[in-house]
mmCIF file with all atom_site columns, C-alpha atoms in Angstrom:
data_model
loop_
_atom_site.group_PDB
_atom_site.id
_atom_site.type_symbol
_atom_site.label_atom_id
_atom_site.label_alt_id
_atom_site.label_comp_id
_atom_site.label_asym_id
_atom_site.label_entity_id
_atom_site.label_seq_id
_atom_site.pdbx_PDB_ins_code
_atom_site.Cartn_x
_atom_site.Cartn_y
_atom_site.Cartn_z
_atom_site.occupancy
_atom_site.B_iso_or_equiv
_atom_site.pdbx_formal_charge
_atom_site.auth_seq_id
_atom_site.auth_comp_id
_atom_site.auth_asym_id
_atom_site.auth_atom_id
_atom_site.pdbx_PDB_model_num
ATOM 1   C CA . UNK A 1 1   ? 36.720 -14.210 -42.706 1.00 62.00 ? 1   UNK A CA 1
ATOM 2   C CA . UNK A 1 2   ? 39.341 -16.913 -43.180 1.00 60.00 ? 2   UNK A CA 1
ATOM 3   C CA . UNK A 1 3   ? 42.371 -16.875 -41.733 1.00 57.00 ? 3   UNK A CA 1
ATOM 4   C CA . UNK A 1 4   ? 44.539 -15.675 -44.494 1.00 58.00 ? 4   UNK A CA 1
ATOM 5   C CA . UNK A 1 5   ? 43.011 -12.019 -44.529 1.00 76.00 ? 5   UNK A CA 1
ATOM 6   C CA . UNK A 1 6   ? 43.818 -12.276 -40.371 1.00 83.00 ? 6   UNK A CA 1
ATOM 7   C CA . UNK A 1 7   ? 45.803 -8.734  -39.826 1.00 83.00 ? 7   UNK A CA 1
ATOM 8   C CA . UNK A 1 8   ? 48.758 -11.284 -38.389 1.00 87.00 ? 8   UNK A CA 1
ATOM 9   C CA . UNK A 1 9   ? 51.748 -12.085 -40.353 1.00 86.00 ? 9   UNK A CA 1
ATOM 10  C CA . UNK A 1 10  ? 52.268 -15.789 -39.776 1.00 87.00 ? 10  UNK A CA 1
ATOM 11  C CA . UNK A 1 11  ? 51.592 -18.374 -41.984 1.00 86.00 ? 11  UNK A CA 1
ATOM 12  C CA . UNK A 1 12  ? 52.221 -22.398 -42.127 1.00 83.00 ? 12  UNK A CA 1
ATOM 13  C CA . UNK A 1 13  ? 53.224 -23.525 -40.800 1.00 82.00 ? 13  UNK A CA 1
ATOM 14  C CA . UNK A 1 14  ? 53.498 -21.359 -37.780 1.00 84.00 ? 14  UNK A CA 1
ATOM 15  C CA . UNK A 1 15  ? 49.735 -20.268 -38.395 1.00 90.00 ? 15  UNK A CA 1
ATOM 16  C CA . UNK A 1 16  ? 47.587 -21.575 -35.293 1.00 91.00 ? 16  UNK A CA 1
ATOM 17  C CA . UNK A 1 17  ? 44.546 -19.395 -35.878 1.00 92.00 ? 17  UNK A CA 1
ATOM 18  C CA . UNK A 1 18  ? 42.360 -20.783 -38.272 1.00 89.00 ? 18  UNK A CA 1
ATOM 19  C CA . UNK A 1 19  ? 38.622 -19.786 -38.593 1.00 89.00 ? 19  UNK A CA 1
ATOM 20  C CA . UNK A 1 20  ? 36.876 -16.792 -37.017 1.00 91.00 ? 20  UNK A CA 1
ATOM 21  C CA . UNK A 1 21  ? 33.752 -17.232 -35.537 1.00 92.00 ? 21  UNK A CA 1
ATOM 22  C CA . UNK A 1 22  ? 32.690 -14.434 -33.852 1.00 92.00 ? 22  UNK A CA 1
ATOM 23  C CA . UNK A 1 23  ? 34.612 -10.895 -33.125 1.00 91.00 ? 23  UNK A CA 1
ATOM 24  C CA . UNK A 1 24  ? 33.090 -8.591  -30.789 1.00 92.00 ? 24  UNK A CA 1
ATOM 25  C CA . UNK A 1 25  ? 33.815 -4.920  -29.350 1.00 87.00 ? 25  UNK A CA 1
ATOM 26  C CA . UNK A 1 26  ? 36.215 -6.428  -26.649 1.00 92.00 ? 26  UNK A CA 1
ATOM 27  C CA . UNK A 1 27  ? 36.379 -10.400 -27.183 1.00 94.00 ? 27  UNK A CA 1
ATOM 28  C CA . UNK A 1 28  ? 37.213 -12.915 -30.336 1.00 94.00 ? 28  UNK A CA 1
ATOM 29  C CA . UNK A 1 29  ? 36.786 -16.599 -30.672 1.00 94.00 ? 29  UNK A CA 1
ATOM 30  C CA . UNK A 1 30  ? 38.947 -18.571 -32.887 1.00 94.00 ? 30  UNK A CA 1
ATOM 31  C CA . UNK A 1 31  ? 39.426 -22.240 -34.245 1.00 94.00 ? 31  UNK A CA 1
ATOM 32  C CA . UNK A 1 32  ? 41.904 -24.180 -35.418 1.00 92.00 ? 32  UNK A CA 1
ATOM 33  C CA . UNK A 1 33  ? 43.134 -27.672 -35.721 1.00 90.00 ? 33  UNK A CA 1
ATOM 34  C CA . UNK A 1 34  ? 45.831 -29.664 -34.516 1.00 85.00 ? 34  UNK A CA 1
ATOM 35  C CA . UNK A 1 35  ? 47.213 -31.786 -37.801 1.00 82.00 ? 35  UNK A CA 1
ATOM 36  C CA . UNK A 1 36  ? 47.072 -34.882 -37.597 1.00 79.00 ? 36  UNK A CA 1
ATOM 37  C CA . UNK A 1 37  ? 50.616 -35.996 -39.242 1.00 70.00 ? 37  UNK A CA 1
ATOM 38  C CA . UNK A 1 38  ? 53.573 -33.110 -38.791 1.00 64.00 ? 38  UNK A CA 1
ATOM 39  C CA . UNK A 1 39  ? 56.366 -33.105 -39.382 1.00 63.00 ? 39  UNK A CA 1
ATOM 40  C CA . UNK A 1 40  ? 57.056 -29.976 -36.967 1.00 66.00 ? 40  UNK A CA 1
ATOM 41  C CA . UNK A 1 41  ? 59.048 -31.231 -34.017 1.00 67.00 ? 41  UNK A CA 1
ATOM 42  C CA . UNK A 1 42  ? 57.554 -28.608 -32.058 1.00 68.00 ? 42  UNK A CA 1
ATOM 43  C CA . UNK A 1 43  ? 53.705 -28.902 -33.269 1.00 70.00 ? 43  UNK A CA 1
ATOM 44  C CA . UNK A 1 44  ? 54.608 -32.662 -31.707 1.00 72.00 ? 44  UNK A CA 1
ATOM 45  C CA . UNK A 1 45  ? 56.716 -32.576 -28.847 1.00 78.00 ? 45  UNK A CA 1
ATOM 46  C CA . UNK A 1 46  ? 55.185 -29.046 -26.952 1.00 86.00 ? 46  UNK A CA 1
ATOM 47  C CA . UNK A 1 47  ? 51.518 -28.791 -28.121 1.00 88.00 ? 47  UNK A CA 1
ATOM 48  C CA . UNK A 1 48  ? 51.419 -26.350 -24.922 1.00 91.00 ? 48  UNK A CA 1
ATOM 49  C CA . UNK A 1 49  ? 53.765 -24.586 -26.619 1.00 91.00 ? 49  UNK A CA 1
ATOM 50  C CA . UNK A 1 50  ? 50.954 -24.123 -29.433 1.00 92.00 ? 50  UNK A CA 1
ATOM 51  C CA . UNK A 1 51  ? 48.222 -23.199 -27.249 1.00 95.00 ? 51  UNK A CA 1
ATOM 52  C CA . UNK A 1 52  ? 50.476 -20.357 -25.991 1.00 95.00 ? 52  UNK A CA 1
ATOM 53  C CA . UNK A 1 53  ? 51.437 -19.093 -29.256 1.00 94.00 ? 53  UNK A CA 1
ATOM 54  C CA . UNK A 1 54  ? 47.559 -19.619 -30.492 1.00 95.00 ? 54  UNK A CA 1
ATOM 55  C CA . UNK A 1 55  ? 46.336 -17.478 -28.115 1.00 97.00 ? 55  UNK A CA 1
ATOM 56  C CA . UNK A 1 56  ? 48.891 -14.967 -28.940 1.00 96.00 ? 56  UNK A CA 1
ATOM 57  C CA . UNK A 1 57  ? 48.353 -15.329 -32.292 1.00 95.00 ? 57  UNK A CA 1
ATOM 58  C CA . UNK A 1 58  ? 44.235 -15.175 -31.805 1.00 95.00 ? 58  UNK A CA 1
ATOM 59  C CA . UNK A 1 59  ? 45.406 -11.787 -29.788 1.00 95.00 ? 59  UNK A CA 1
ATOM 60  C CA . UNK A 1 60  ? 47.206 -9.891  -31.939 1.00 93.00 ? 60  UNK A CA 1
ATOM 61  C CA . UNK A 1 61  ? 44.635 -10.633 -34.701 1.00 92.00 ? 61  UNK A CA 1
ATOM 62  C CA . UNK A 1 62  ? 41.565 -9.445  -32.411 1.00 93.00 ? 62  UNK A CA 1
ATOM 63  C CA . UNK A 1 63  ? 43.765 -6.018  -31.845 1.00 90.00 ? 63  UNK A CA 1
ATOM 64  C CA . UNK A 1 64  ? 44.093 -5.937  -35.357 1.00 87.00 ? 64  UNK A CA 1
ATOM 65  C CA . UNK A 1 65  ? 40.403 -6.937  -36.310 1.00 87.00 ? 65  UNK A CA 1
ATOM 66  C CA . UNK A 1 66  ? 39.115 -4.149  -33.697 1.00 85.00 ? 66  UNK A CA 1
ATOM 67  C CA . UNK A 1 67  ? 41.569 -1.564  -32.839 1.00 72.00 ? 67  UNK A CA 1
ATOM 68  C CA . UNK A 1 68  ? 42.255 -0.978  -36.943 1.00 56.00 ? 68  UNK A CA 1
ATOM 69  C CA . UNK A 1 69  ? 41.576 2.802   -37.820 1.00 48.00 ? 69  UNK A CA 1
ATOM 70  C CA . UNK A 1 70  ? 42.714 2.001   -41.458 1.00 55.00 ? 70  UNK A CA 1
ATOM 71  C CA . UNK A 1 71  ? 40.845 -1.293  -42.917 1.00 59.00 ? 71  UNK A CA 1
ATOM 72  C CA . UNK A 1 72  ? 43.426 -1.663  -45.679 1.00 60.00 ? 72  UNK A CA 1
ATOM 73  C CA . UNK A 1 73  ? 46.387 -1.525  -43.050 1.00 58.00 ? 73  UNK A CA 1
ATOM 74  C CA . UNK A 1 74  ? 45.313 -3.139  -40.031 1.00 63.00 ? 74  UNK A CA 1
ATOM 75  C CA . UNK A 1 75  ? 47.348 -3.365  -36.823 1.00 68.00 ? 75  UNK A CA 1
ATOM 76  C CA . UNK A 1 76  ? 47.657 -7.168  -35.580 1.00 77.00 ? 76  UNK A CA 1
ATOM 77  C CA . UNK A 1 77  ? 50.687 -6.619  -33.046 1.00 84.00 ? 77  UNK A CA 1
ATOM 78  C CA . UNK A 1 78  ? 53.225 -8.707  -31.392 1.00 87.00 ? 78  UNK A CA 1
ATOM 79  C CA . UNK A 1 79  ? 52.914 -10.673 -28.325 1.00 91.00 ? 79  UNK A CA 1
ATOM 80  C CA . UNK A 1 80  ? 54.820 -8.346  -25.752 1.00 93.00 ? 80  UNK A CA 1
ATOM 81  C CA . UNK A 1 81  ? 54.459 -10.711 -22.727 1.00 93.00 ? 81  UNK A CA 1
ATOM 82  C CA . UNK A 1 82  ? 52.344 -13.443 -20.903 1.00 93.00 ? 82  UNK A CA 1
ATOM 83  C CA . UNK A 1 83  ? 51.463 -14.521 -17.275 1.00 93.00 ? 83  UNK A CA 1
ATOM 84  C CA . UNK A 1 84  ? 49.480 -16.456 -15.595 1.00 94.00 ? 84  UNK A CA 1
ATOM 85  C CA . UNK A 1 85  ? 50.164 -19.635 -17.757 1.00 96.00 ? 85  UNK A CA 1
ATOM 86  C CA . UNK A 1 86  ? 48.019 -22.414 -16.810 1.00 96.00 ? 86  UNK A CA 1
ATOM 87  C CA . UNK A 1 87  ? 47.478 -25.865 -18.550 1.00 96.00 ? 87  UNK A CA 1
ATOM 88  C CA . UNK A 1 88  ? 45.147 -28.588 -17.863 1.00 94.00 ? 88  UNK A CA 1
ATOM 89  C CA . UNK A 1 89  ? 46.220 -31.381 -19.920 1.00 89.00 ? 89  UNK A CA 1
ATOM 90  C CA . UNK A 1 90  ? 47.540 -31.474 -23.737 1.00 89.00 ? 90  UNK A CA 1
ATOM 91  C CA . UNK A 1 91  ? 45.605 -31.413 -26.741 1.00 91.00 ? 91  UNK A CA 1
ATOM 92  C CA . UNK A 1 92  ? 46.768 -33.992 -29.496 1.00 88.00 ? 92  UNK A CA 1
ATOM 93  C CA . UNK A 1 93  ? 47.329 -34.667 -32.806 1.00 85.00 ? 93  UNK A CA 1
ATOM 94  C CA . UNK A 1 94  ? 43.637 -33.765 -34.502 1.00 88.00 ? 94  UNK A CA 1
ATOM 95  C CA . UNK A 1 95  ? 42.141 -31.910 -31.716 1.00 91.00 ? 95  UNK A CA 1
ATOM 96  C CA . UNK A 1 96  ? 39.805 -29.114 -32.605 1.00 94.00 ? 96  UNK A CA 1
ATOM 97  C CA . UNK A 1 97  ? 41.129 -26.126 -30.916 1.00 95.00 ? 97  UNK A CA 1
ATOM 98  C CA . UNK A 1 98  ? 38.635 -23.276 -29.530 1.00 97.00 ? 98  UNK A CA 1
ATOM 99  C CA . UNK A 1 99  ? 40.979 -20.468 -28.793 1.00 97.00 ? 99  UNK A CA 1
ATOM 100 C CA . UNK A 1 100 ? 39.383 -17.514 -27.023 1.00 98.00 ? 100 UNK A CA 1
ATOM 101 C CA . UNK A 1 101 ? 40.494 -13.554 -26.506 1.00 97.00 ? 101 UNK A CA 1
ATOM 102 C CA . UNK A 1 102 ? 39.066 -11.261 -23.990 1.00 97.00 ? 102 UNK A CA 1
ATOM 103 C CA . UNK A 1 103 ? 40.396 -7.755  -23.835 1.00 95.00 ? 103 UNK A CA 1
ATOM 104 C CA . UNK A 1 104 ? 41.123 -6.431  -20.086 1.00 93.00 ? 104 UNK A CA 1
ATOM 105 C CA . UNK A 1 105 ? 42.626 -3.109  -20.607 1.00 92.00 ? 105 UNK A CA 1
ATOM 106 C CA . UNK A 1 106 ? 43.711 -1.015  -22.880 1.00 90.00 ? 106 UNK A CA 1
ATOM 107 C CA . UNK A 1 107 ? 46.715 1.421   -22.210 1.00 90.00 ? 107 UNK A CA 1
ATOM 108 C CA . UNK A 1 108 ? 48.021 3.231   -25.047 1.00 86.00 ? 108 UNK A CA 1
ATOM 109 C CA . UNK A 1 109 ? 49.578 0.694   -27.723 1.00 87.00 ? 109 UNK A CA 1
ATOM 110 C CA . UNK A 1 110 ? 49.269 -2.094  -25.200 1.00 92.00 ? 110 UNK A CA 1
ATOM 111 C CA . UNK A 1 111 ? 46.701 -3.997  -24.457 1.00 93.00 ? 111 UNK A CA 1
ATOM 112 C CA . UNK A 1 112 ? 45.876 -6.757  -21.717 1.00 95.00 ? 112 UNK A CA 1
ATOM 113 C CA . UNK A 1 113 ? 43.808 -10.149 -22.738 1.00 96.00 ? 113 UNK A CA 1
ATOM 114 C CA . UNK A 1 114 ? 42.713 -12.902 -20.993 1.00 97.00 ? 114 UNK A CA 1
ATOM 115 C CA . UNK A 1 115 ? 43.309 -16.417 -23.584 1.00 98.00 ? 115 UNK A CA 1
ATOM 116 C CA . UNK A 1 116 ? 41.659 -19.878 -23.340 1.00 98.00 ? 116 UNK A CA 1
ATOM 117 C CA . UNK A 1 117 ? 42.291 -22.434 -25.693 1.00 97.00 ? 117 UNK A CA 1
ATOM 118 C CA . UNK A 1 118 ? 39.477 -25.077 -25.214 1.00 97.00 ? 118 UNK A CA 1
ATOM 119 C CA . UNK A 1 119 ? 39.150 -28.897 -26.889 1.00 96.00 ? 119 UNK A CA 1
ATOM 120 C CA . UNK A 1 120 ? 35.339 -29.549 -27.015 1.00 94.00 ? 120 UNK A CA 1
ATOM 121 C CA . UNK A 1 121 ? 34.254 -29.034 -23.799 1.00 93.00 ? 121 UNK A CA 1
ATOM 122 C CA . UNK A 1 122 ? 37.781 -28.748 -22.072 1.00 95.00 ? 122 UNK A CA 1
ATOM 123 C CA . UNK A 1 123 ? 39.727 -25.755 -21.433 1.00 97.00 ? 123 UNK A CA 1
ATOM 124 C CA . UNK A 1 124 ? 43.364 -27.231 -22.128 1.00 96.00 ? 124 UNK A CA 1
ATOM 125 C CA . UNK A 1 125 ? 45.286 -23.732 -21.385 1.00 97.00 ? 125 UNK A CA 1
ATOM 126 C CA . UNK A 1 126 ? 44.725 -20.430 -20.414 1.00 97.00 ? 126 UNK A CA 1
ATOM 127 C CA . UNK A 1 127 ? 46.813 -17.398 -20.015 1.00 97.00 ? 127 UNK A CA 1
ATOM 128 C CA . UNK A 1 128 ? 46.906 -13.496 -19.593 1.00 97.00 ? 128 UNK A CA 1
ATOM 129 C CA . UNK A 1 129 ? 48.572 -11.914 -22.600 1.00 96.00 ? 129 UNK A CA 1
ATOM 130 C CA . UNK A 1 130 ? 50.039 -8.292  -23.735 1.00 95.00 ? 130 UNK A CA 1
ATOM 131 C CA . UNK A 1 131 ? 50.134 -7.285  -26.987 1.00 93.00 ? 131 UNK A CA 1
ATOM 132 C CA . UNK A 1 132 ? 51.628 -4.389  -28.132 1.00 91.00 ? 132 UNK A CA 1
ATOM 133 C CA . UNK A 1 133 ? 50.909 -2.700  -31.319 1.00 81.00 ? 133 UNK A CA 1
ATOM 134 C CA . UNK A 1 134 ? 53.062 -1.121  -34.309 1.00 65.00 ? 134 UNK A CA 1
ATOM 135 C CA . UNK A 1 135 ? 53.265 2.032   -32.949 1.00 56.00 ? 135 UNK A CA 1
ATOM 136 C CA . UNK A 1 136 ? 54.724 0.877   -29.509 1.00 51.00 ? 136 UNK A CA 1
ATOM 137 C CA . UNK A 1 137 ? 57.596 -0.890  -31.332 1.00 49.00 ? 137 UNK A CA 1
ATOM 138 C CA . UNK B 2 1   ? 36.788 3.810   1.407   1.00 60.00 ? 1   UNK B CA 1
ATOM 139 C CA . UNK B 2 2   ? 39.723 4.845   3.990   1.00 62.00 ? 2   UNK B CA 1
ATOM 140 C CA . UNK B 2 3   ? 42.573 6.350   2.887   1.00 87.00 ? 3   UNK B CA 1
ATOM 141 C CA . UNK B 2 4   ? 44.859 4.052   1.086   1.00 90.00 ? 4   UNK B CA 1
ATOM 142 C CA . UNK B 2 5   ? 48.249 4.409   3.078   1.00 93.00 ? 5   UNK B CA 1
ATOM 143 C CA . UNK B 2 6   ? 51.863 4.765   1.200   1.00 94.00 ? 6   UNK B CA 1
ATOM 144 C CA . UNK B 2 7   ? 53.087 1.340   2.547   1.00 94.00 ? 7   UNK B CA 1
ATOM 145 C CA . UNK B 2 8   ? 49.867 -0.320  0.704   1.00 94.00 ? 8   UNK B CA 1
ATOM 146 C CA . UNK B 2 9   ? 50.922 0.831   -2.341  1.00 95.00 ? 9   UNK B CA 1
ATOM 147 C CA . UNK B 2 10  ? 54.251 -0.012  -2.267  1.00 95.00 ? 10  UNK B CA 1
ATOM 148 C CA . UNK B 2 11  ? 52.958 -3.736  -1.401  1.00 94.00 ? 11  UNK B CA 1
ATOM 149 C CA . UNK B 2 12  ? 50.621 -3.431  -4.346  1.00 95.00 ? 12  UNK B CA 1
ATOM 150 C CA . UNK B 2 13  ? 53.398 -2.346  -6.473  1.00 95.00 ? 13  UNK B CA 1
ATOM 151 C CA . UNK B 2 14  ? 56.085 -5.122  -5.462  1.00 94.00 ? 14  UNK B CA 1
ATOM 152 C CA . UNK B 2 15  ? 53.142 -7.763  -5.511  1.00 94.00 ? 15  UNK B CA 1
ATOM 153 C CA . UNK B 2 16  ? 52.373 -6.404  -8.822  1.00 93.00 ? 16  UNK B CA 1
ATOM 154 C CA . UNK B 2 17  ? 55.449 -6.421  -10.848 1.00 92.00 ? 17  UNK B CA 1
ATOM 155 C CA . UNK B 2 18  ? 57.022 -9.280  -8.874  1.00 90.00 ? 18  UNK B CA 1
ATOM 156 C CA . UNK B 2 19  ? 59.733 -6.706  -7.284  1.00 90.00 ? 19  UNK B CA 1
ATOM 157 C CA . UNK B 2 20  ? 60.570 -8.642  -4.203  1.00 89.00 ? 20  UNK B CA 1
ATOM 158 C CA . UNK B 2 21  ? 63.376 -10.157 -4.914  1.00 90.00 ? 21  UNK B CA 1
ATOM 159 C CA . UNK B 2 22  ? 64.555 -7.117  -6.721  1.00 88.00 ? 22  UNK B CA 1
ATOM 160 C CA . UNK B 2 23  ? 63.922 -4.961  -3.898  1.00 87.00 ? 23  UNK B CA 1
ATOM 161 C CA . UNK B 2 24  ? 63.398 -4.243  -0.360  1.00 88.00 ? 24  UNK B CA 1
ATOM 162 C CA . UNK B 2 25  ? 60.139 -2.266  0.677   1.00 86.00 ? 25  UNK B CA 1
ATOM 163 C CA . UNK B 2 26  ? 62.280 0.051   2.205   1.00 86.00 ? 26  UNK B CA 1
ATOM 164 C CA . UNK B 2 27  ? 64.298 0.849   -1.018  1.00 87.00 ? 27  UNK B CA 1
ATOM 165 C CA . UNK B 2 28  ? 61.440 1.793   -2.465  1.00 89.00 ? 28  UNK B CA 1
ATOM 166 C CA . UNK B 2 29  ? 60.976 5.681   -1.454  1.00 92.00 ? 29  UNK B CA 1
ATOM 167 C CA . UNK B 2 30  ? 57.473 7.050   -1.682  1.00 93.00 ? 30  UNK B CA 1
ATOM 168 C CA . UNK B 2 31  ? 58.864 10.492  -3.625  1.00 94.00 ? 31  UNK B CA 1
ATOM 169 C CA . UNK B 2 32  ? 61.259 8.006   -5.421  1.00 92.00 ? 32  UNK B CA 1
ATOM 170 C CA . UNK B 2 33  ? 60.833 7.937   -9.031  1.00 92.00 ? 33  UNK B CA 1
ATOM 171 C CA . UNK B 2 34  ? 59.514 4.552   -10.504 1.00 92.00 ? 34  UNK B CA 1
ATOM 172 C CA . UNK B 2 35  ? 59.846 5.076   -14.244 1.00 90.00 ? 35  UNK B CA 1
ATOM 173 C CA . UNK B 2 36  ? 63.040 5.753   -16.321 1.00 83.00 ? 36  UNK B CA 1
ATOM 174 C CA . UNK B 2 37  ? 66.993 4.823   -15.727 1.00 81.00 ? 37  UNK B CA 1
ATOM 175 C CA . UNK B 2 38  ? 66.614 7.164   -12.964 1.00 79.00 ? 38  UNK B CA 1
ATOM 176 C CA . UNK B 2 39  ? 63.816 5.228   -10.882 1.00 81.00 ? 39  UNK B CA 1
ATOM 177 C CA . UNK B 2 40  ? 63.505 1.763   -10.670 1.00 85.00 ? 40  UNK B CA 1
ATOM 178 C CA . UNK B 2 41  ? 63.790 1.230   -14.133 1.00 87.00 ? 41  UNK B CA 1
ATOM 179 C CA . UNK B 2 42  ? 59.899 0.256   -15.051 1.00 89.00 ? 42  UNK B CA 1
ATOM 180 C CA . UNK B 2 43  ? 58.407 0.595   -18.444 1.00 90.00 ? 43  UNK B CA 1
ATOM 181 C CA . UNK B 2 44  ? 55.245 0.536   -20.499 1.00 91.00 ? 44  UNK B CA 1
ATOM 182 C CA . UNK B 2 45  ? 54.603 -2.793  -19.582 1.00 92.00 ? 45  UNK B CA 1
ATOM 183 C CA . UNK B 2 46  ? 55.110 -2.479  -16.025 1.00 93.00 ? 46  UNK B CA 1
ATOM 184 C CA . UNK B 2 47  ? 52.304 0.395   -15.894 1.00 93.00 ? 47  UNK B CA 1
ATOM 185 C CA . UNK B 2 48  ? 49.843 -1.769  -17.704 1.00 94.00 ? 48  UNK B CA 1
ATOM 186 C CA . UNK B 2 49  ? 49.687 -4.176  -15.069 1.00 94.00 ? 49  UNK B CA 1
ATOM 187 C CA . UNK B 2 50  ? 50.080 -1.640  -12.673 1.00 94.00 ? 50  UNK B CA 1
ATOM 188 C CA . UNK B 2 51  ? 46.659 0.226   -13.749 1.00 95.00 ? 51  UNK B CA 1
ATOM 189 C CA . UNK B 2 52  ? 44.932 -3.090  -14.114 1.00 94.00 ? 52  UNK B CA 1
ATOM 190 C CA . UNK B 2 53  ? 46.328 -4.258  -10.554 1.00 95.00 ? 53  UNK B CA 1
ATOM 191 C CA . UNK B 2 54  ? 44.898 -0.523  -9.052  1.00 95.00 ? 54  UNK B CA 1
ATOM 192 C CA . UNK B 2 55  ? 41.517 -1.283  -11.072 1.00 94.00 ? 55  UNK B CA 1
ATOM 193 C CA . UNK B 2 56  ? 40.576 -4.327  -9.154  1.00 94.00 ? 56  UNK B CA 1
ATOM 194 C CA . UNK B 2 57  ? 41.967 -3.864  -5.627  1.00 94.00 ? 57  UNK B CA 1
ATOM 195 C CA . UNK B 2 58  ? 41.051 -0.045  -5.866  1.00 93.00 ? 58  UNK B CA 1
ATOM 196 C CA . UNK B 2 59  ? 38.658 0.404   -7.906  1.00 93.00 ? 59  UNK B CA 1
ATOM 197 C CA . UNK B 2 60  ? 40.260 3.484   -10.235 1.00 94.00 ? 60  UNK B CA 1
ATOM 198 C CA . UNK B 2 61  ? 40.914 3.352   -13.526 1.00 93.00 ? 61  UNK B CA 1
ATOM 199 C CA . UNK B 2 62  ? 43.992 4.774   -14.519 1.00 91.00 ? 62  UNK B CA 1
ATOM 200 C CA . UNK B 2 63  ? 44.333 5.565   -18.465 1.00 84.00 ? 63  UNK B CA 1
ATOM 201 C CA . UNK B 2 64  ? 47.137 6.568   -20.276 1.00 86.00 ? 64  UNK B CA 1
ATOM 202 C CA . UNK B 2 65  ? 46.486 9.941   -20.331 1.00 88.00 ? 65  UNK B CA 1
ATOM 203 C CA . UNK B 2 66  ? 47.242 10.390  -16.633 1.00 88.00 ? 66  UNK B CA 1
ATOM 204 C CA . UNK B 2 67  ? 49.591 7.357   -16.170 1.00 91.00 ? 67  UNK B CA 1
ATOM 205 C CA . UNK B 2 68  ? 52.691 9.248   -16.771 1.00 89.00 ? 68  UNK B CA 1
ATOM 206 C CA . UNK B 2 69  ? 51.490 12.246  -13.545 1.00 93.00 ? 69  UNK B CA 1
ATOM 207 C CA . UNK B 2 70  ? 49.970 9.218   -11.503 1.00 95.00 ? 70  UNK B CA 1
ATOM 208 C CA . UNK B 2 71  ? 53.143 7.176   -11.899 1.00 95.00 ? 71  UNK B CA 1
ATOM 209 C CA . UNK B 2 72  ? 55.781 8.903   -10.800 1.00 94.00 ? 72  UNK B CA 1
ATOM 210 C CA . UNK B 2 73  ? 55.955 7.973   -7.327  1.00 95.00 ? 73  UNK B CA 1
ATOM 211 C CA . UNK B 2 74  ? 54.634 5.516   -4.632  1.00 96.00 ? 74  UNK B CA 1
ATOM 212 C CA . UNK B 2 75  ? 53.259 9.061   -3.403  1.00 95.00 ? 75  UNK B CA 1
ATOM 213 C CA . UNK B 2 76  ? 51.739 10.125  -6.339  1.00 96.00 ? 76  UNK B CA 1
ATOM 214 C CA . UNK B 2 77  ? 49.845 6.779   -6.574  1.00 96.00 ? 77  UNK B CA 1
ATOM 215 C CA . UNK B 2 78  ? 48.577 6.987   -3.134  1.00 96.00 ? 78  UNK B CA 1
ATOM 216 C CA . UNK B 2 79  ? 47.443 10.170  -3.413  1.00 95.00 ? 79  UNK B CA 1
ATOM 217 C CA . UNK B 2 80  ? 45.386 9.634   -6.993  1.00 95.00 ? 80  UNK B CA 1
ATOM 218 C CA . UNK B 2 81  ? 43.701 6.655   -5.287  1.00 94.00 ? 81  UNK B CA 1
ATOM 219 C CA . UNK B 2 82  ? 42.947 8.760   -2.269  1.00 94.00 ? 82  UNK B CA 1
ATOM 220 C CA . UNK B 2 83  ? 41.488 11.402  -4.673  1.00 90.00 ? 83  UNK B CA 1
ATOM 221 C CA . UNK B 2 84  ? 39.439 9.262   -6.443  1.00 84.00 ? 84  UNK B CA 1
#
């Protein structure tokens, strides 16, 4: 699937999910790229910024890939909150990104997730997300 | 497991939802209500983390089904975990 069918709305350049390699009952892993030349101020100056709003991005389209009951109107959701924000280091201009979902719990039209974003071998941020769905908006 | 007491909830609950410097334990009444503009004001959010914070120190799972009977009160809590 490429990223442009993802059931998310954004696109670039404020899309940080690109490929999808693998979607299971309860987990999704995502790539993506850092570009090389931006001219986004914030794709440059807060790349931890990115990794946050990839692995809300790579959230809301999991919900959507998964939790859909109508393929031709899937439900991606919005980030609703995040916690447990940690980051060890930055990645940089050109880095492949790895970004990584987990559900934890479901609870109506919310649902928990556990995020990674990883460069190579090195996991550059993680986080615990909520995302709700359409209905709980 | 031994009966989970009233004042470990409430410590669950304020660890949970990062109430302490909202609240005092002791404004927290066990037959107070939690949800709603007449508890303490949580929401959906709140009860999320709240069921997945119950799941791995208690081992229950809450769903949404019961969420709204299970949390209406410290007491109410206590008492489904005790259940359980």
């Amino acid at each position: 699937m490429s990223a442009t069918e993802l059931p998310i709305p954004h696109a670039e350049p404020f899309r940080f999910v690109g490929r999808v390699e693998e979607v299971r009952e309860d987990s999704g892993l995502f790539t993506w790229t850092l570009p090389r030349q931006s001219e986004s101020f914030a794709l440059r100056m807060f790349p931890q910024l990115v990794c946050i709003e990839a692995m809300a991005q790579a959230a809301a389209a999991l919900n959507g890939l998964i939790g859909a009951r109508d393929p031709d109107n899937p439900e991606g959701g919005a980030l609703a909150g995040f916690d447990k924000v940690r980051f060890n280091g930055a990645p940089r201009p050109g880095d492949p990104l790895t970004i990584k979902v987990a559900i934890k719990k479901r609870f109506g039209a919310l649902v928990m997730l556990d995020g990674e974003v990883w460069v190579h071998h090195r996991m550059v941020a993680q986080a615990e997300l909520i995302v709700a769905s359409e209905a709980a908006r | 497991m031994a009966d989970v007491t009233i004042d470990a909830v409430r410590e669950l609950v304020m660890d949970s939802l990062k109430l302490h410097d909202t609240f005092d334990p002791e404004e927290i009444e066990p037959e107070g209500q939690l949800f709603g503009d007449e508890g303490l004001g949580l929401d959906s959010l709140d009860a999320l983390q709240l069921a997945v914070d119950l799941d791995a120190k208690f081992g229950v799972t809450i769903d949404e089904e019961k969420a709204q009977s299970v949390f209406r009160s410290i007491k109410t809590i206590a008492d489904y975990v005790n259940q359980a």
